[in-house]
Amino acid sequence: MIASAVITFVTFNFLGMRASYGRYAKFSTFSEFAIPARIGWFLQEVPSFILPTVAAFWQIKMHSLSLVNALILLMFAGHYFQRSAALCAWNPRIQFHERRNTTEMSPSNAGKEMSLLSNSKLESSDGIVLDALPYIDDQHYTDEHRQLALQLIQSECKKFPMTKNYLRNLLEPDYDKFLTPRLIELQTKLSNKQVGPEAFLRSNQHLKRQAEKEEVELFKLRSQLYELNARRKRSQLQAGEKLVALGLTWVELVTKNAGMVVANDTLEAEIRVIAKQLKVDPGINHE
């Protein structure tokens, strides 16, 4: 019976500790939910109270352990829950977590993060925006527009800094101090070594094959580049045709709409003249 009590106590102690201290994990259970930090962290303390309490009542119901053992488990649960509740209320780490959720992760600040690109948008003095289709628009871009594009690129690159160079604070290595007289002598022999004619020819053939291979790779890359540019040009030309067709349709609809307005005004004037001659109400209501 004592062994059973010890095993039960240690088991639920371990489970309660794991459930409680799960808040210190990198990926918390409630990290993806928009709830206050203290509430979320307090909810993670609940298992540390529920598990030993359920164990105590289960032991009482099954009569497999003494009532003293059950009361000990219940006292442990209450003490542990009170300590955890106090920790959730005044722990500086939790206060920092809550302050971060209420300030940095708020919807207003999230909207600011999403609108960084729109806030950094630049336009030229003549109102030309640099997000046009170069194969369609008739704009004549100058050096000022090029500088404007470079400013956009630089402002975008500032948001994504380069990877930190961890070796910038270290001194340049002095490789000469590792050279011993014997190594210098071996290096001199290698530099003065003469290669035979056959080895020299094989080396030239190997270099030639390597150069041909690199030329083939270069040709493939250039072909892909030309294909990409051609595909982009075709897509922009197709989009330009659609834009021109939509523009003509819009002009046609606007013209028809204006003609209908003029025709309605003319008919209303004629109706008023006829109604005035007949001395009747024209019945025209613009509401």
PDB file of C-alpha atoms in Angstrom:
ATOM      1  CA  MET A   1       0.000   0.000   0.000  1.00  0.00           C
ATOM      2  CA  ILE A   2       2.838   2.400   0.829  1.00  0.00           C
ATOM      3  CA  ALA A   3       4.558   1.599  -2.468  1.00  0.00           C
ATOM      4  CA  SER A   4       1.287   2.223  -4.333  1.00  0.00           C
ATOM      5  CA  ALA A   5       0.878   5.571  -2.567  1.00  0.00           C
ATOM      6  CA  VAL A   6       4.433   6.621  -3.406  1.00  0.00           C
ATOM      7  CA  ILE A   7       4.035   5.614  -7.088  1.00  0.00           C
ATOM      8  CA  THR A   8       0.713   7.464  -7.347  1.00  0.00           C
ATOM      9  CA  PHE A   9       2.098  10.561  -5.658  1.00  0.00           C
ATOM     10  CA  VAL A  10       5.244  10.673  -7.806  1.00  0.00           C
ATOM     11  CA  THR A  11       3.312  10.000 -11.026  1.00  0.00           C
ATOM     12  CA  PHE A  12       0.795  12.785 -10.580  1.00  0.00           C
ATOM     13  CA  ASN A  13       3.469  15.072  -9.190  1.00  0.00           C
ATOM     14  CA  PHE A  14       5.416  14.595 -12.416  1.00  0.00           C
ATOM     15  CA  LEU A  15       2.317  15.087 -14.576  1.00  0.00           C
ATOM     16  CA  GLY A  16       1.338  18.207 -12.674  1.00  0.00           C
ATOM     17  CA  MET A  17       4.833  19.629 -12.973  1.00  0.00           C
ATOM     18  CA  ARG A  18       4.938  18.916 -16.701  1.00  0.00           C
ATOM     19  CA  ALA A  19       1.519  20.478 -17.240  1.00  0.00           C
ATOM     20  CA  SER A  20       2.423  23.515 -15.162  1.00  0.00           C
ATOM     21  CA  TYR A  21       5.917  24.191 -16.450  1.00  0.00           C
ATOM     22  CA  GLY A  22       4.792  23.749 -20.042  1.00  0.00           C
ATOM     23  CA  ARG A  23       4.439  27.550 -20.036  1.00  0.00           C
ATOM     24  CA  TYR A  24       8.207  27.830 -20.282  1.00  0.00           C
ATOM     25  CA  ALA A  25       8.269  25.878 -23.523  1.00  0.00           C
ATOM     26  CA  LYS A  26       9.068  27.697 -26.746  1.00  0.00           C
ATOM     27  CA  PHE A  27       5.725  26.784 -28.314  1.00  0.00           C
ATOM     28  CA  SER A  28       3.102  27.242 -25.662  1.00  0.00           C
ATOM     29  CA  THR A  29      -0.302  25.565 -25.882  1.00  0.00           C
ATOM     30  CA  PHE A  30      -2.078  28.902 -25.975  1.00  0.00           C
ATOM     31  CA  SER A  31       0.516  30.817 -28.011  1.00  0.00           C
ATOM     32  CA  GLU A  32      -1.595  30.782 -31.168  1.00  0.00           C
ATOM     33  CA  PHE A  33      -4.777  32.111 -29.547  1.00  0.00           C
ATOM     34  CA  ALA A  34      -5.661  35.779 -29.057  1.00  0.00           C
ATOM     35  CA  ILE A  35      -6.194  35.614 -25.290  1.00  0.00           C
ATOM     36  CA  PRO A  36      -4.466  37.579 -22.489  1.00  0.00           C
ATOM     37  CA  ALA A  37      -1.189  36.099 -21.411  1.00  0.00           C
ATOM     38  CA  ARG A  38      -2.095  35.676 -17.753  1.00  0.00           C
ATOM     39  CA  ILE A  39      -5.337  33.894 -18.601  1.00  0.00           C
ATOM     40  CA  GLY A  40      -3.593  31.558 -21.006  1.00  0.00           C
ATOM     41  CA  TRP A  41      -0.780  30.797 -18.574  1.00  0.00           C
ATOM     42  CA  PHE A  42      -3.244  30.389 -15.715  1.00  0.00           C
ATOM     43  CA  LEU A  43      -5.182  27.830 -17.756  1.00  0.00           C
ATOM     44  CA  GLN A  44      -1.984  25.835 -18.144  1.00  0.00           C
ATOM     45  CA  GLU A  45      -1.767  25.687 -14.341  1.00  0.00           C
ATOM     46  CA  VAL A  46      -5.196  24.061 -14.030  1.00  0.00           C
ATOM     47  CA  PRO A  47      -3.957  20.499 -14.761  1.00  0.00           C
ATOM     48  CA  SER A  48      -1.553  20.748 -11.816  1.00  0.00           C
ATOM     49  CA  PHE A  49      -4.627  21.097  -9.583  1.00  0.00           C
ATOM     50  CA  ILE A  50      -7.027  18.798 -11.434  1.00  0.00           C
ATOM     51  CA  LEU A  51      -4.755  15.767 -11.804  1.00  0.00           C
ATOM     52  CA  PRO A  52      -3.920  15.209  -8.098  1.00  0.00           C
ATOM     53  CA  THR A  53      -7.495  16.078  -7.085  1.00  0.00           C
ATOM     54  CA  VAL A  54      -8.958  13.504  -9.465  1.00  0.00           C
ATOM     55  CA  ALA A  55      -6.423  10.984  -8.210  1.00  0.00           C
ATOM     56  CA  ALA A  56      -7.418  11.656  -4.612  1.00  0.00           C
ATOM     57  CA  PHE A  57     -11.154  11.233  -5.209  1.00  0.00           C
ATOM     58  CA  TRP A  58     -10.490   8.157  -7.313  1.00  0.00           C
ATOM     59  CA  GLN A  59      -8.484   6.570  -4.514  1.00  0.00           C
ATOM     60  CA  ILE A  60     -11.246   7.387  -2.008  1.00  0.00           C
ATOM     61  CA  LYS A  61     -13.913   5.904  -4.276  1.00  0.00           C
ATOM     62  CA  MET A  62     -11.972   2.721  -5.027  1.00  0.00           C
ATOM     63  CA  HIS A  63     -10.923   2.287  -1.355  1.00  0.00           C
ATOM     64  CA  SER A  64      -7.583   1.023  -2.590  1.00  0.00           C
ATOM     65  CA  LEU A  65      -5.592   3.450  -0.422  1.00  0.00           C
ATOM     66  CA  SER A  66      -6.198   4.971   2.936  1.00  0.00           C
ATOM     67  CA  LEU A  67      -7.998   8.277   3.418  1.00  0.00           C
ATOM     68  CA  VAL A  68      -4.775   9.772   4.734  1.00  0.00           C
ATOM     69  CA  ASN A  69      -3.061   9.175   1.408  1.00  0.00           C
ATOM     70  CA  ALA A  70      -5.956  10.844  -0.443  1.00  0.00           C
ATOM     71  CA  LEU A  71      -5.858  13.861   1.888  1.00  0.00           C
ATOM     72  CA  ILE A  72      -2.121  14.191   1.374  1.00  0.00           C
ATOM     73  CA  LEU A  73      -2.642  14.271  -2.396  1.00  0.00           C
ATOM     74  CA  LEU A  74      -5.408  16.844  -1.998  1.00  0.00           C
ATOM     75  CA  MET A  75      -3.233  19.054   0.223  1.00  0.00           C
ATOM     76  CA  PHE A  76      -0.423  18.810  -2.303  1.00  0.00           C
ATOM     77  CA  ALA A  77      -2.814  19.852  -5.089  1.00  0.00           C
ATOM     78  CA  GLY A  78      -4.086  22.865  -3.182  1.00  0.00           C
ATOM     79  CA  HIS A  79      -0.621  24.041  -2.217  1.00  0.00           C
ATOM     80  CA  TYR A  80       0.721  23.541  -5.701  1.00  0.00           C
ATOM     81  CA  PHE A  81      -2.243  25.331  -7.291  1.00  0.00           C
ATOM     82  CA  GLN A  82      -1.879  28.330  -4.964  1.00  0.00           C
ATOM     83  CA  ARG A  83       1.825  28.578  -5.691  1.00  0.00           C
ATOM     84  CA  SER A  84       1.192  28.329  -9.431  1.00  0.00           C
ATOM     85  CA  ALA A  85      -1.597  30.929  -9.297  1.00  0.00           C
ATOM     86  CA  ALA A  86       0.706  33.362  -7.483  1.00  0.00           C
ATOM     87  CA  LEU A  87       3.438  32.655 -10.005  1.00  0.00           C
ATOM     88  CA  CYS A  88       1.065  33.418 -12.878  1.00  0.00           C
ATOM     89  CA  ALA A  89      -0.021  36.687 -11.256  1.00  0.00           C
ATOM     90  CA  TRP A  90       3.361  38.204 -10.380  1.00  0.00           C
ATOM     91  CA  ASN A  91       5.991  36.480 -12.467  1.00  0.00           C
ATOM     92  CA  PRO A  92       7.995  39.134 -14.417  1.00  0.00           C
ATOM     93  CA  ARG A  93       8.362  36.778 -17.346  1.00  0.00           C
ATOM     94  CA  ILE A  94       4.590  36.466 -17.639  1.00  0.00           C
ATOM     95  CA  GLN A  95       4.189  40.223 -17.337  1.00  0.00           C
ATOM     96  CA  PHE A  96       6.655  40.667 -20.176  1.00  0.00           C
ATOM     97  CA  HIS A  97       4.778  38.060 -22.245  1.00  0.00           C
ATOM     98  CA  GLU A  98       1.483  39.848 -21.617  1.00  0.00           C
ATOM     99  CA  ARG A  99       3.001  43.249 -22.413  1.00  0.00           C
ATOM    100  CA  ARG A 100       4.367  41.872 -25.688  1.00  0.00           C
ATOM    101  CA  ASN A 101       0.985  40.397 -26.659  1.00  0.00           C
ATOM    102  CA  THR A 102      -0.865  43.616 -25.840  1.00  0.00           C
ATOM    103  CA  THR A 103       1.544  45.951 -27.647  1.00  0.00           C
ATOM    104  CA  GLU A 104       3.668  44.324 -30.322  1.00  0.00           C
ATOM    105  CA  MET A 105       1.156  41.663 -31.381  1.00  0.00           C
ATOM    106  CA  SER A 106      -1.918  43.903 -31.306  1.00  0.00           C
ATOM    107  CA  PRO A 107      -4.025  44.176 -34.506  1.00  0.00           C
ATOM    108  CA  SER A 108      -3.087  47.830 -34.969  1.00  0.00           C
ATOM    109  CA  ASN A 109       0.623  47.092 -34.911  1.00  0.00           C
ATOM    110  CA  ALA A 110       0.090  44.053 -37.110  1.00  0.00           C
ATOM    111  CA  GLY A 111      -1.559  46.326 -39.641  1.00  0.00           C
ATOM    112  CA  LYS A 112       1.425  48.630 -39.463  1.00  0.00           C
ATOM    113  CA  GLU A 113       3.739  45.727 -40.187  1.00  0.00           C
ATOM    114  CA  MET A 114       1.652  44.755 -43.207  1.00  0.00           C
ATOM    115  CA  SER A 115       1.633  48.317 -44.542  1.00  0.00           C
ATOM    116  CA  LEU A 116       5.402  48.854 -44.456  1.00  0.00           C
ATOM    117  CA  LEU A 117       5.644  48.539 -48.205  1.00  0.00           C
ATOM    118  CA  SER A 118       2.806  50.993 -48.816  1.00  0.00           C
ATOM    119  CA  ASN A 119       4.330  53.520 -46.397  1.00  0.00           C
ATOM    120  CA  SER A 120       7.674  53.398 -48.200  1.00  0.00           C
ATOM    121  CA  LYS A 121       6.089  53.938 -51.630  1.00  0.00           C
ATOM    122  CA  LEU A 122       7.823  56.661 -53.619  1.00  0.00           C
ATOM    123  CA  GLU A 123       6.628  58.601 -56.627  1.00  0.00           C
ATOM    124  CA  SER A 124       8.369  60.950 -59.019  1.00  0.00           C
ATOM    125  CA  SER A 125       7.657  64.648 -59.256  1.00  0.00           C
ATOM    126  CA  ASP A 126       5.594  64.200 -62.426  1.00  0.00           C
ATOM    127  CA  GLY A 127       3.359  61.588 -60.779  1.00  0.00           C
ATOM    128  CA  ILE A 128       4.641  58.510 -62.658  1.00  0.00           C
ATOM    129  CA  VAL A 129       4.480  55.343 -60.561  1.00  0.00           C
ATOM    130  CA  LEU A 130       7.098  52.691 -61.196  1.00  0.00           C
ATOM    131  CA  ASP A 131       4.748  49.705 -61.089  1.00  0.00           C
ATOM    132  CA  ALA A 132       3.673  50.009 -64.752  1.00  0.00           C
ATOM    133  CA  LEU A 133       4.073  47.533 -67.633  1.00  0.00           C
ATOM    134  CA  PRO A 134       7.246  48.460 -69.533  1.00  0.00           C
ATOM    135  CA  TYR A 135       6.189  46.728 -72.783  1.00  0.00           C
ATOM    136  CA  ILE A 136       2.852  48.546 -72.934  1.00  0.00           C
ATOM    137  CA  ASP A 137       3.147  51.995 -71.426  1.00  0.00           C
ATOM    138  CA  ASP A 138       4.437  54.826 -73.552  1.00  0.00           C
ATOM    139  CA  GLN A 139       6.234  56.531 -70.690  1.00  0.00           C
ATOM    140  CA  HIS A 140       9.788  57.665 -71.340  1.00  0.00           C
ATOM    141  CA  TYR A 141      11.756  56.713 -68.275  1.00  0.00           C
ATOM    142  CA  THR A 142      14.791  58.817 -67.440  1.00  0.00           C
ATOM    143  CA  ASP A 143      17.646  58.650 -64.953  1.00  0.00           C
ATOM    144  CA  GLU A 144      15.398  60.212 -62.333  1.00  0.00           C
ATOM    145  CA  HIS A 145      13.035  57.269 -62.604  1.00  0.00           C
ATOM    146  CA  ARG A 146      15.990  54.890 -62.367  1.00  0.00           C
ATOM    147  CA  GLN A 147      17.176  56.609 -59.193  1.00  0.00           C
ATOM    148  CA  LEU A 148      13.642  56.375 -57.844  1.00  0.00           C
ATOM    149  CA  ALA A 149      13.605  52.627 -58.517  1.00  0.00           C
ATOM    150  CA  LEU A 150      16.963  52.234 -56.780  1.00  0.00           C
ATOM    151  CA  GLN A 151      15.615  54.101 -53.758  1.00  0.00           C
ATOM    152  CA  LEU A 152      12.685  51.687 -53.627  1.00  0.00           C
ATOM    153  CA  ILE A 153      15.071  48.731 -53.768  1.00  0.00           C
ATOM    154  CA  GLN A 154      17.292  50.164 -51.036  1.00  0.00           C
ATOM    155  CA  SER A 155      14.335  50.904 -48.775  1.00  0.00           C
ATOM    156  CA  GLU A 156      13.137  47.312 -49.261  1.00  0.00           C
ATOM    157  CA  CYS A 157      16.592  45.859 -48.588  1.00  0.00           C
ATOM    158  CA  LYS A 158      16.817  47.726 -45.275  1.00  0.00           C
ATOM    159  CA  LYS A 159      13.975  45.580 -43.955  1.00  0.00           C
ATOM    160  CA  PHE A 160      15.914  42.390 -44.690  1.00  0.00           C
ATOM    161  CA  PRO A 161      19.485  42.942 -43.430  1.00  0.00           C
ATOM    162  CA  MET A 162      22.288  40.643 -44.499  1.00  0.00           C
ATOM    163  CA  THR A 163      23.282  37.673 -42.431  1.00  0.00           C
ATOM    164  CA  LYS A 164      25.454  38.634 -39.489  1.00  0.00           C
ATOM    165  CA  ASN A 165      29.143  38.083 -40.068  1.00  0.00           C
ATOM    166  CA  TYR A 166      30.406  36.411 -36.942  1.00  0.00           C
ATOM    167  CA  LEU A 167      34.052  36.700 -38.033  1.00  0.00           C
ATOM    168  CA  ARG A 168      34.215  40.465 -38.435  1.00  0.00           C
ATOM    169  CA  ASN A 169      35.578  40.967 -34.915  1.00  0.00           C
ATOM    170  CA  LEU A 170      38.361  38.426 -35.348  1.00  0.00           C
ATOM    171  CA  LEU A 171      41.845  39.234 -36.539  1.00  0.00           C
ATOM    172  CA  GLU A 172      43.153  38.119 -39.890  1.00  0.00           C
ATOM    173  CA  PRO A 173      44.860  34.718 -39.484  1.00  0.00           C
ATOM    174  CA  ASP A 174      48.598  34.621 -39.969  1.00  0.00           C
ATOM    175  CA  TYR A 175      49.169  31.546 -42.094  1.00  0.00           C
ATOM    176  CA  ASP A 176      52.925  32.128 -42.401  1.00  0.00           C
ATOM    177  CA  LYS A 177      53.647  31.226 -38.798  1.00  0.00           C
ATOM    178  CA  PHE A 178      52.514  27.656 -39.502  1.00  0.00           C
ATOM    179  CA  LEU A 179      55.128  27.277 -42.232  1.00  0.00           C
ATOM    180  CA  THR A 180      58.214  25.427 -41.122  1.00  0.00           C
ATOM    181  CA  PRO A 181      61.472  25.244 -43.098  1.00  0.00           C
ATOM    182  CA  ARG A 182      60.556  21.712 -44.159  1.00  0.00           C
ATOM    183  CA  LEU A 183      57.174  22.830 -45.524  1.00  0.00           C
ATOM    184  CA  ILE A 184      58.806  25.726 -47.351  1.00  0.00           C
ATOM    185  CA  GLU A 185      61.258  23.313 -48.929  1.00  0.00           C
ATOM    186  CA  LEU A 186      58.437  20.979 -50.035  1.00  0.00           C
ATOM    187  CA  GLN A 187      56.484  23.887 -51.454  1.00  0.00           C
ATOM    188  CA  THR A 188      59.528  25.014 -53.421  1.00  0.00           C
ATOM    189  CA  LYS A 189      59.975  21.532 -54.861  1.00  0.00           C
ATOM    190  CA  LEU A 190      56.334  21.398 -55.908  1.00  0.00           C
ATOM    191  CA  SER A 191      56.506  24.811 -57.561  1.00  0.00           C
ATOM    192  CA  ASN A 192      59.685  23.844 -59.465  1.00  0.00           C
ATOM    193  CA  LYS A 193      58.333  20.490 -60.562  1.00  0.00           C
ATOM    194  CA  GLN A 194      58.058  20.016 -64.313  1.00  0.00           C
ATOM    195  CA  VAL A 195      55.212  18.012 -65.800  1.00  0.00           C
ATOM    196  CA  GLY A 196      55.829  15.623 -68.670  1.00  0.00           C
ATOM    197  CA  PRO A 197      54.401  16.213 -72.167  1.00  0.00           C
ATOM    198  CA  GLU A 198      51.715  13.514 -71.889  1.00  0.00           C
ATOM    199  CA  ALA A 199      50.453  14.762 -68.528  1.00  0.00           C
ATOM    200  CA  PHE A 200      50.500  18.325 -69.844  1.00  0.00           C
ATOM    201  CA  LEU A 201      48.344  17.336 -72.853  1.00  0.00           C
ATOM    202  CA  ARG A 202      45.903  15.410 -70.667  1.00  0.00           C
ATOM    203  CA  SER A 203      45.652  18.427 -68.396  1.00  0.00           C
ATOM    204  CA  ASN A 204      44.853  20.647 -71.392  1.00  0.00           C
ATOM    205  CA  GLN A 205      42.180  18.219 -72.578  1.00  0.00           C
ATOM    206  CA  HIS A 206      40.658  18.133 -69.119  1.00  0.00           C
ATOM    207  CA  LEU A 207      40.581  21.944 -68.975  1.00  0.00           C
ATOM    208  CA  LYS A 208      39.042  22.059 -72.461  1.00  0.00           C
ATOM    209  CA  ARG A 209      36.271  19.627 -71.483  1.00  0.00           C
ATOM    210  CA  GLN A 210      35.611  21.627 -68.334  1.00  0.00           C
ATOM    211  CA  ALA A 211      35.409  24.867 -70.357  1.00  0.00           C
ATOM    212  CA  GLU A 212      32.975  23.265 -72.818  1.00  0.00           C
ATOM    213  CA  LYS A 213      30.839  22.039 -69.965  1.00  0.00           C
ATOM    214  CA  GLU A 214      30.726  25.530 -68.459  1.00  0.00           C
ATOM    215  CA  GLU A 215      29.779  26.978 -71.869  1.00  0.00           C
ATOM    216  CA  VAL A 216      26.878  24.524 -72.103  1.00  0.00           C
ATOM    217  CA  GLU A 217      25.679  25.559 -68.625  1.00  0.00           C
ATOM    218  CA  LEU A 218      26.001  29.223 -69.590  1.00  0.00           C
ATOM    219  CA  PHE A 219      23.993  28.593 -72.772  1.00  0.00           C
ATOM    220  CA  LYS A 220      21.255  26.907 -70.731  1.00  0.00           C
ATOM    221  CA  LEU A 221      21.075  29.808 -68.287  1.00  0.00           C
ATOM    222  CA  ARG A 222      20.931  32.360 -71.082  1.00  0.00           C
ATOM    223  CA  SER A 223      18.222  30.336 -72.827  1.00  0.00           C
ATOM    224  CA  GLN A 224      16.187  30.280 -69.628  1.00  0.00           C
ATOM    225  CA  LEU A 225      16.703  34.012 -69.233  1.00  0.00           C
ATOM    226  CA  TYR A 226      15.570  34.729 -72.801  1.00  0.00           C
ATOM    227  CA  GLU A 227      12.582  32.430 -72.367  1.00  0.00           C
ATOM    228  CA  LEU A 228      11.629  34.174 -69.144  1.00  0.00           C
ATOM    229  CA  ASN A 229      11.851  37.603 -70.765  1.00  0.00           C
ATOM    230  CA  ALA A 230       9.860  36.409 -73.785  1.00  0.00           C
ATOM    231  CA  ARG A 231       7.188  34.881 -71.548  1.00  0.00           C
ATOM    232  CA  ARG A 232       6.983  38.094 -69.535  1.00  0.00           C
ATOM    233  CA  LYS A 233       6.694  40.142 -72.730  1.00  0.00           C
ATOM    234  CA  ARG A 234       3.931  37.893 -74.089  1.00  0.00           C
ATOM    235  CA  SER A 235       1.989  38.064 -70.834  1.00  0.00           C
ATOM    236  CA  GLN A 236       2.287  41.846 -70.706  1.00  0.00           C
ATOM    237  CA  LEU A 237       1.233  42.196 -74.353  1.00  0.00           C
ATOM    238  CA  GLN A 238      -1.790  40.007 -73.709  1.00  0.00           C
ATOM    239  CA  ALA A 239      -2.622  42.059 -70.640  1.00  0.00           C
ATOM    240  CA  GLY A 240      -2.173  45.218 -72.744  1.00  0.00           C
ATOM    241  CA  GLU A 241      -4.670  43.976 -75.323  1.00  0.00           C
ATOM    242  CA  LYS A 242      -7.172  43.248 -72.588  1.00  0.00           C
ATOM    243  CA  LEU A 243      -6.587  46.665 -71.031  1.00  0.00           C
ATOM    244  CA  VAL A 244      -7.089  48.396 -74.403  1.00  0.00           C
ATOM    245  CA  ALA A 245     -10.277  46.401 -75.051  1.00  0.00           C
ATOM    246  CA  LEU A 246     -11.595  47.195 -71.579  1.00  0.00           C
ATOM    247  CA  GLY A 247     -10.723  50.861 -72.052  1.00  0.00           C
ATOM    248  CA  LEU A 248     -12.597  51.015 -75.361  1.00  0.00           C
ATOM    249  CA  THR A 249     -15.579  49.246 -73.790  1.00  0.00           C
ATOM    250  CA  TRP A 250     -15.547  51.700 -70.902  1.00  0.00           C
ATOM    251  CA  VAL A 251     -15.433  54.676 -73.280  1.00  0.00           C
ATOM    252  CA  GLU A 252     -18.292  53.190 -75.315  1.00  0.00           C
ATOM    253  CA  LEU A 253     -20.419  52.610 -72.219  1.00  0.00           C
ATOM    254  CA  VAL A 254     -19.727  56.098 -70.878  1.00  0.00           C
ATOM    255  CA  THR A 255     -20.634  57.594 -74.263  1.00  0.00           C
ATOM    256  CA  LYS A 256     -23.871  55.620 -74.398  1.00  0.00           C
ATOM    257  CA  ASN A 257     -24.675  56.636 -70.838  1.00  0.00           C
ATOM    258  CA  ALA A 258     -24.123  60.308 -71.686  1.00  0.00           C
ATOM    259  CA  GLY A 259     -26.319  59.949 -74.809  1.00  0.00           C
ATOM    260  CA  MET A 260     -29.056  58.364 -72.732  1.00  0.00           C
ATOM    261  CA  VAL A 261     -28.907  61.255 -70.255  1.00  0.00           C
ATOM    262  CA  VAL A 262     -29.195  63.803 -73.091  1.00  0.00           C
ATOM    263  CA  ALA A 263     -32.071  61.868 -74.663  1.00  0.00           C
ATOM    264  CA  ASN A 264     -33.882  61.694 -71.295  1.00  0.00           C
ATOM    265  CA  ASP A 265     -33.484  65.431 -70.777  1.00  0.00           C
ATOM    266  CA  THR A 266     -34.827  66.098 -74.301  1.00  0.00           C
ATOM    267  CA  LEU A 267     -37.841  63.834 -73.742  1.00  0.00           C
ATOM    268  CA  GLU A 268     -38.552  65.440 -70.375  1.00  0.00           C
ATOM    269  CA  ALA A 269     -38.480  68.893 -71.973  1.00  0.00           C
ATOM    270  CA  GLU A 270     -40.877  67.755 -74.709  1.00  0.00           C
ATOM    271  CA  ILE A 271     -43.188  66.160 -72.132  1.00  0.00           C
ATOM    272  CA  ARG A 272     -43.276  69.366 -70.093  1.00  0.00           C
ATOM    273  CA  VAL A 273     -44.107  71.439 -73.204  1.00  0.00           C
ATOM    274  CA  ILE A 274     -46.936  69.090 -74.251  1.00  0.00           C
ATOM    275  CA  ALA A 275     -48.266  68.895 -70.664  1.00  0.00           C
ATOM    276  CA  LYS A 276     -48.227  72.694 -70.453  1.00  0.00           C
ATOM    277  CA  GLN A 277     -50.199  72.932 -73.692  1.00  0.00           C
ATOM    278  CA  LEU A 278     -52.716  70.376 -72.484  1.00  0.00           C
ATOM    279  CA  LYS A 279     -52.728  71.885 -68.958  1.00  0.00           C
ATOM    280  CA  VAL A 280     -52.081  68.555 -67.270  1.00  0.00           C
ATOM    281  CA  ASP A 281     -49.512  67.308 -64.817  1.00  0.00           C
ATOM    282  CA  PRO A 282     -46.432  66.017 -66.679  1.00  0.00           C
ATOM    283  CA  GLY A 283     -45.955  63.353 -63.980  1.00  0.00           C
ATOM    284  CA  ILE A 284     -42.156  63.582 -63.987  1.00  0.00           C
ATOM    285  CA  ASN A 285     -40.619  62.639 -60.661  1.00  0.00           C
ATOM    286  CA  HIS A 286     -36.815  62.682 -60.263  1.00  0.00           C
ATOM    287  CA  GLU A 287     -36.867  61.067 -56.846  1.00  0.00           C
TER     288      GLU A 287
END
